[in-house]
Coordinates of C-alpha atoms and ligand atoms in Angstrom, one line a residue:
M1 CA -56.5 -28.4 -92.7
T2 CA -55.4 -31.8 -91.9
T3 CA -54.1 -33.8 -94.8
R4 CA -55.1 -37.4 -95.5
R5 CA -51.5 -38.4 -95.1
V6 CA -51.3 -36.9 -91.6
R7 CA -54.6 -38.4 -90.6
N8 CA -53.5 -41.9 -91.8
K9 CA -50.3 -41.7 -90.0
C10 CA -52.0 -40.7 -86.7
Q11 CA -54.7 -43.3 -87.1
A12 CA -52.1 -45.9 -87.7
L13 CA -50.3 -44.9 -84.5
V14 CA -53.4 -44.8 -82.3
S15 CA -54.6 -48.1 -83.6
T16 CA -51.5 -49.8 -82.1
L17 CA -52.2 -48.4 -78.6
T18 CA -53.9 -50.5 -76.0
L19 CA -55.8 -48.1 -73.9
P20 CA -56.3 -48.7 -70.2
R21 CA -59.9 -49.5 -69.0
P22 CA -61.3 -47.5 -67.4
F23 CA -59.4 -44.8 -69.3
S24 CA -57.3 -42.2 -67.5
V25 CA -54.4 -40.2 -68.8
E26 CA -52.4 -41.2 -65.7
R27 CA -52.9 -44.9 -66.4
L28 CA -52.1 -44.4 -70.1
I29 CA -48.8 -42.7 -69.1
H30 CA -48.1 -45.5 -66.7
D31 CA -48.8 -48.2 -69.4
L32 CA -46.8 -46.4 -72.0
S33 CA -43.8 -46.0 -69.7
L34 CA -43.8 -49.8 -69.1
Q35 CA -44.2 -50.6 -72.8
R36 CA -41.5 -48.2 -74.0
G37 CA -39.1 -49.1 -71.1
R38 CA -38.8 -45.4 -70.7
A39 CA -40.5 -43.3 -68.1
I40 CA -43.0 -40.6 -69.0
R41 CA -43.7 -38.2 -66.1
L42 CA -46.5 -35.7 -65.8
R43 CA -45.6 -32.5 -64.0
S44 CA -47.1 -29.1 -63.3
L45 CA -46.1 -25.9 -65.0
P46 CA -46.9 -22.8 -63.1
S47 CA -49.6 -20.7 -64.8
G48 CA -48.9 -17.6 -66.7
F49 CA -46.7 -18.7 -69.5
G50 CA -48.8 -17.3 -72.2
A51 CA -51.6 -18.6 -74.4
H52 CA -49.3 -20.5 -76.7
A53 CA -47.5 -22.6 -74.2
C54 CA -49.8 -24.7 -72.1
G55 CA -47.6 -27.8 -72.2
L56 CA -44.2 -28.9 -73.2
V57 CA -42.0 -32.0 -73.2
I58 CA -38.5 -32.2 -72.0
S59 CA -36.7 -35.4 -72.9
T60 CA -33.8 -36.4 -70.8
D61 CA -31.5 -39.4 -71.1
T62 CA -33.9 -41.5 -69.0
A63 CA -37.4 -40.0 -69.2
D64 CA -39.8 -37.8 -71.1
E65 CA -41.2 -35.2 -68.8
I66 CA -44.5 -33.6 -69.7
Y67 CA -45.2 -30.3 -68.2
V68 CA -48.8 -29.1 -68.1
E69 CA -50.1 -25.8 -66.9
E70 CA -51.6 -26.4 -63.5
K71 CA -54.3 -23.8 -63.4
T72 CA -56.7 -25.2 -65.9
S73 CA -59.6 -27.6 -66.0
R74 CA -59.2 -31.3 -65.6
F75 CA -60.4 -31.8 -69.2
H76 CA -57.9 -29.3 -70.6
R77 CA -55.1 -30.7 -68.6
D78 CA -55.8 -34.2 -69.9
H79 CA -56.0 -32.8 -73.5
I80 CA -52.7 -31.0 -73.1
A81 CA -51.1 -34.2 -71.7
L82 CA -52.4 -36.3 -74.6
H83 CA -51.2 -33.7 -77.1
E84 CA -47.7 -33.9 -75.6
I85 CA -47.9 -37.7 -75.6
G86 CA -48.7 -37.3 -79.3
H87 CA -45.4 -35.4 -79.8
I88 CA -43.6 -38.2 -77.9
L89 CA -45.1 -41.1 -79.7
M90 CA -44.7 -39.4 -83.1
H91 CA -41.0 -38.9 -82.3
H92 CA -41.2 -35.2 -82.9
D93 CA -38.0 -33.4 -82.5
N94 CA -38.7 -30.0 -81.1
G95 CA -35.7 -28.3 -82.4
G96 CA -33.4 -29.9 -79.9
W97 CA -32.2 -28.6 -76.6
E98 CA -28.5 -27.9 -76.5
D99 CA -28.3 -29.6 -73.1
P100 CA -31.6 -31.4 -72.1
G101 CA -30.1 -32.6 -68.8
A102 CA -29.3 -29.1 -67.7
L103 CA -32.8 -27.9 -68.7
A104 CA -34.5 -30.6 -66.7
G105 CA -32.3 -29.6 -63.8
L106 CA -33.6 -26.1 -64.1
L107 CA -37.3 -27.0 -64.0
P108 CA -37.7 -28.4 -60.5
S109 CA -37.0 -24.8 -59.3
L110 CA -39.8 -23.7 -61.6
D111 CA -38.1 -20.4 -62.2
P112 CA -40.6 -18.6 -64.5
E113 CA -37.8 -16.8 -66.4
A114 CA -35.9 -20.1 -67.1
I115 CA -39.1 -21.8 -68.3
R116 CA -40.0 -18.9 -70.5
R117 CA -36.7 -19.1 -72.2
I118 CA -37.1 -22.9 -72.7
L119 CA -40.6 -22.4 -74.1
G120 CA -39.3 -19.7 -76.5
R121 CA -37.0 -22.3 -78.1
T122 CA -39.7 -24.9 -78.7
S123 CA -40.2 -25.1 -82.4
Y124 CA -42.4 -27.8 -83.7
T125 CA -43.5 -27.5 -87.3
T126 CA -47.2 -26.8 -88.1
E127 CA -47.5 -30.4 -89.3
Q128 CA -46.1 -31.7 -86.1
E129 CA -48.6 -29.7 -84.1
Q130 CA -51.4 -31.0 -86.2
E131 CA -50.2 -34.5 -85.7
A132 CA -50.0 -34.1 -81.9
E133 CA -53.4 -32.5 -81.8
L134 CA -54.9 -35.3 -83.9
V135 CA -53.3 -38.0 -81.9
A136 CA -54.8 -36.4 -78.7
S137 CA -58.3 -36.3 -80.3
L138 CA -58.0 -39.9 -81.7
I139 CA -57.0 -41.3 -78.3
R140 CA -59.9 -39.5 -76.7
A141 CA -62.2 -40.9 -79.3
K142 CA -60.9 -44.4 -78.9
A143 CA -61.1 -44.2 -75.2
G144 CA -64.7 -43.1 -75.5
T145 CA -65.6 -46.1 -77.6
L146 CA -64.3 -48.7 -75.2
A147 CA -67.0 -50.7 -73.5
P148 CA -67.2 -50.3 -69.8
L149 CA -65.7 -53.0 -67.6
P150 CA -68.3 -55.6 -66.5
S151 CA -69.8 -54.6 -63.2
T152 CA -68.8 -56.7 -60.3
G153 CA -70.2 -57.4 -56.8
V154 CA -73.8 -56.8 -55.9
R155 CA -74.5 -54.7 -59.0
G156 CA -73.1 -57.4 -61.3
K157 CA -75.3 -60.1 -59.6
L158 CA -78.3 -57.9 -59.8
E159 CA -77.7 -57.4 -63.5
V160 CA -77.4 -61.1 -64.0
S161 CA -80.6 -61.8 -62.1
L162 CA -82.4 -59.2 -64.1
G163 CA -81.2 -60.7 -67.3
I164 CA -79.3 -57.6 -68.3
R165 CA -76.1 -59.6 -68.5
E166 CA -74.9 -63.2 -68.3
Ligands
ZN1 ZN1 -47.6 -29.2 -79.5

């Protein structure tokens, strides 16, 4: 159950976002990085980390790194990334790493055991998970309602001559 308070909070957040057109998660991440003056990076997590952990965020001094399980559908990857973006934008504290820099240093080696330990310490509250999930869904919904960019070139001229557009 999502409470009205949670829903209002998430809707307020998403309403402030200017989504790229055409929409893509990569472009959203790029835009958000510029707006926040703080990089967000999308990285792949090797598969096989269990059903609960398909994504995670590691915040370092300079960037927020989103790790998404690599062996999944494009749709699912996008959704996980948006969910993690939700955690970032909502300023969720995931229990705090003792030493985020050291953890980020571990990840490039993608040592499954190290990552499993990191994942084991991720502890968002249920409400934070609901918020992240709702933000992901609301971004998707908002992206879906954006009008397509006007067509250009031959097709645009054709549409004008046919009276479809001005
Ligand atoms: Zn989450």
